[in-house]
Amino acid sequence: MTGTTLDDYTDRYARRVRGMTASEIRALFAVASRPEVVSLAGGAPYIAALPLDAVGEMLGRLGAEHGSTTLQYGIGQGTLELRERICEVMALSGIDAACGASPEDVVVTVGGQQALDLVARLFLDPGDVVLAEGPTYVGALGVFQAAQAQVVHVPMDDDGLIPAALELAIAEQARAGRRVKFLYTIPTFQNPTGVTLTEQRREQVLDICERAGLLVVEDDPYGQLGFESEAPAPLRARRRDGVFYLSTFSKTFAPGLRVGWILAPHAVRDKLVIASEAQILCPSAYAQAAVSTYLGTMPWREQLKVYREVYRERRDAMLAALDDLMPAGTRWTVPGGGLFVWATLPDGLDSKAMMPRAIAARVAYVPGTGFYADGSGNCHMRLNFSFPSPERIREGVRRLASVMEQDIAMRRVFGAVSGSDARQRRAGWDAPGPDLA
């Protein structure tokens, strides 16, 4: 008997489509957006912290007074005005003219996601290897899998990517005859863990990649959202050759405008523009004008301080709730900035299997499995603190802790940790190292 499928086009798809899978996070949005559910799942910034009346007036003027340009086609690289403003923003983090940052080498993208896709299009052939932190950003995994690349995770601890593990991964891939194209890293307030690569390790990672002839793709959406002190200088501020710097205004202004950028080595700039033009022709002139005008006319540096205070308060509310309410054996990171806490569950609990019970209890999170290319990480979960109020955060943690307590009680009655659970717990983040909580 011949099997059937609901998709009449199955045998017509390109081979690359076979590796496409739904994002763990996107699949949660429909449920998590319900008002009765406390969502600790997303990564949305708290847009209400913006001066929305002033922003609304600004956006209206862009259409009414400048519509002949803002509603027209633009150029593939992005407007010079915005690229100059982007250089001003990067200079706050130490990426300035002294280290080779120039508007000529900036390419405006449709958010950070297109920036990732452009780099993948330029450098990845089917079968190539990308080294990435384990765990890593789920959106990057989707891009690399669509490019038919193999993602090999490099372990982390609470000081970020482990340099010795990076050297070992490079050597192992070389022995296996596999071609490693680049290291993808989020060194500052990493998604999903919230940890930051230390000063010493930043230099070590750059040295290792330079010796190996390995490109570095640095993703930095959160670097200007530090709570206690200034974040370490980005990798691109330390080395100009072989380092691609990606960022976005989605976390510091407005994700709905979908404006990001790449600062690339000069020789690569033209190829990025050609690839972008093939995808989208040109980025939105209106969105670019909105960001340029915001940066040119509004106190955006003060707004960054507002975001930092709002997120610090919510981070503290989450840490306090975790400390007060979580069952024994739970551990979590203590981020110095960004939007996320990474939690490790007590022995035997499975974050993906537990999700339906959490949704029934009206709380949502992202299972750790979404952040590993091989689907491991089921003893972890990512918790977001940027969007819910402190009161909602505490209530969400209370509901989540109750679900976990019920699962622990069921384990006591029906059985101990299975072999697969134990193997998951020994992998990746739970390698021997300092305690995270």
PDB file of N, CA and C in Angstrom, residues 27 42 96 106 152 156 164 169 201 213-214 262 264 286 300 332 358 390 419 435:
ATOM      1  N   ALA A  27       6.512  27.998  17.482  1.00  0.00           N
ATOM      2  CA  ALA A  27       5.402  27.078  17.717  1.00  0.00           C
ATOM      3  C   ALA A  27       4.656  27.414  19.006  1.00  0.00           C
ATOM      4  N   GLY A  42       9.057  34.117  25.126  1.00  0.00           N
ATOM      5  CA  GLY A  42       9.544  34.910  24.001  1.00  0.00           C
ATOM      6  C   GLY A  42      10.825  35.649  24.312  1.00  0.00           C
ATOM      7  N   ASP A  96      35.081  51.533  16.366  1.00  0.00           N
ATOM      8  CA  ASP A  96      35.129  52.868  15.793  1.00  0.00           C
ATOM      9  C   ASP A  96      36.107  52.923  14.625  1.00  0.00           C
ATOM     10  N   VAL A 106      29.447  48.880   6.098  1.00  0.00           N
ATOM     11  CA  VAL A 106      28.201  48.496   6.762  1.00  0.00           C
ATOM     12  C   VAL A 106      27.166  48.163   5.687  1.00  0.00           C
ATOM     13  N   VAL A 152      28.200  22.055  14.855  1.00  0.00           N
ATOM     14  CA  VAL A 152      28.901  21.332  15.912  1.00  0.00           C
ATOM     15  C   VAL A 152      28.996  22.275  17.111  1.00  0.00           C
ATOM     16  N   MET A 156      30.006  25.381  26.847  1.00  0.00           N
ATOM     17  CA  MET A 156      30.117  26.640  27.581  1.00  0.00           C
ATOM     18  C   MET A 156      30.124  26.355  29.072  1.00  0.00           C
ATOM     19  N   ALA A 164      39.509  25.859  25.412  1.00  0.00           N
ATOM     20  CA  ALA A 164      40.099  24.534  25.201  1.00  0.00           C
ATOM     21  C   ALA A 164      39.149  23.636  24.421  1.00  0.00           C
ATOM     22  N   ALA A 169      37.435  21.003  19.327  1.00  0.00           N
ATOM     23  CA  ALA A 169      36.441  20.849  18.254  1.00  0.00           C
ATOM     24  C   ALA A 169      37.063  21.095  16.885  1.00  0.00           C
ATOM     25  N   ARG A 201      39.062  35.224  27.885  1.00  0.00           N
ATOM     26  CA  ARG A 201      38.621  34.228  26.897  1.00  0.00           C
ATOM     27  C   ARG A 201      38.389  34.856  25.522  1.00  0.00           C
ATOM     28  N   GLY A 213      42.783  29.730  10.970  1.00  0.00           N
ATOM     29  CA  GLY A 213      42.249  30.308   9.740  1.00  0.00           C
ATOM     30  C   GLY A 213      40.737  30.308   9.700  1.00  0.00           C
ATOM     31  N   LEU A 214      40.112  30.463  10.861  1.00  0.00           N
ATOM     32  CA  LEU A 214      38.661  30.343  10.988  1.00  0.00           C
ATOM     33  C   LEU A 214      38.035  31.727  11.085  1.00  0.00           C
ATOM     34  N   ILE A 262      25.273  44.430   9.137  1.00  0.00           N
ATOM     35  CA  ILE A 262      26.524  43.688   9.177  1.00  0.00           C
ATOM     36  C   ILE A 262      27.659  44.673   8.966  1.00  0.00           C
ATOM     37  N   ALA A 264      31.294  44.230   7.795  1.00  0.00           N
ATOM     38  CA  ALA A 264      32.035  43.130   7.166  1.00  0.00           C
ATOM     39  C   ALA A 264      33.416  43.596   6.729  1.00  0.00           C
ATOM     40  N   TYR A 286      11.480  53.380   4.398  1.00  0.00           N
ATOM     41  CA  TYR A 286      10.720  53.965   5.509  1.00  0.00           C
ATOM     42  C   TYR A 286      11.304  53.522   6.846  1.00  0.00           C
ATOM     43  N   TRP A 300      18.329  58.808  22.339  1.00  0.00           N
ATOM     44  CA  TRP A 300      18.379  57.346  22.333  1.00  0.00           C
ATOM     45  C   TRP A 300      19.358  56.795  23.353  1.00  0.00           C
ATOM     46  N   TRP A 332      20.383  27.950  37.827  1.00  0.00           N
ATOM     47  CA  TRP A 332      20.131  28.941  36.788  1.00  0.00           C
ATOM     48  C   TRP A 332      21.301  29.914  36.686  1.00  0.00           C
ATOM     49  N   ALA A 358       2.767  22.471  31.650  1.00  0.00           N
ATOM     50  CA  ALA A 358       2.990  23.879  31.967  1.00  0.00           C
ATOM     51  C   ALA A 358       1.937  24.756  31.285  1.00  0.00           C
ATOM     52  N   PRO A 390       7.225  42.607  36.695  1.00  0.00           N
ATOM     53  CA  PRO A 390       7.777  41.838  37.817  1.00  0.00           C
ATOM     54  C   PRO A 390       6.739  40.958  38.508  1.00  0.00           C
ATOM     55  N   GLY A 419      18.098   6.179  31.524  1.00  0.00           N
ATOM     56  CA  GLY A 419      19.445   6.296  30.990  1.00  0.00           C
ATOM     57  C   GLY A 419      19.581   7.460  30.045  1.00  0.00           C
ATOM     58  N   ASP A 435      29.630  26.102  39.685  1.00  0.00           N
ATOM     59  CA  ASP A 435      28.180  26.129  39.858  1.00  0.00           C
ATOM     60  C   ASP A 435      27.619  27.419  39.293  1.00  0.00           C
TER      61      ASP A 435
END
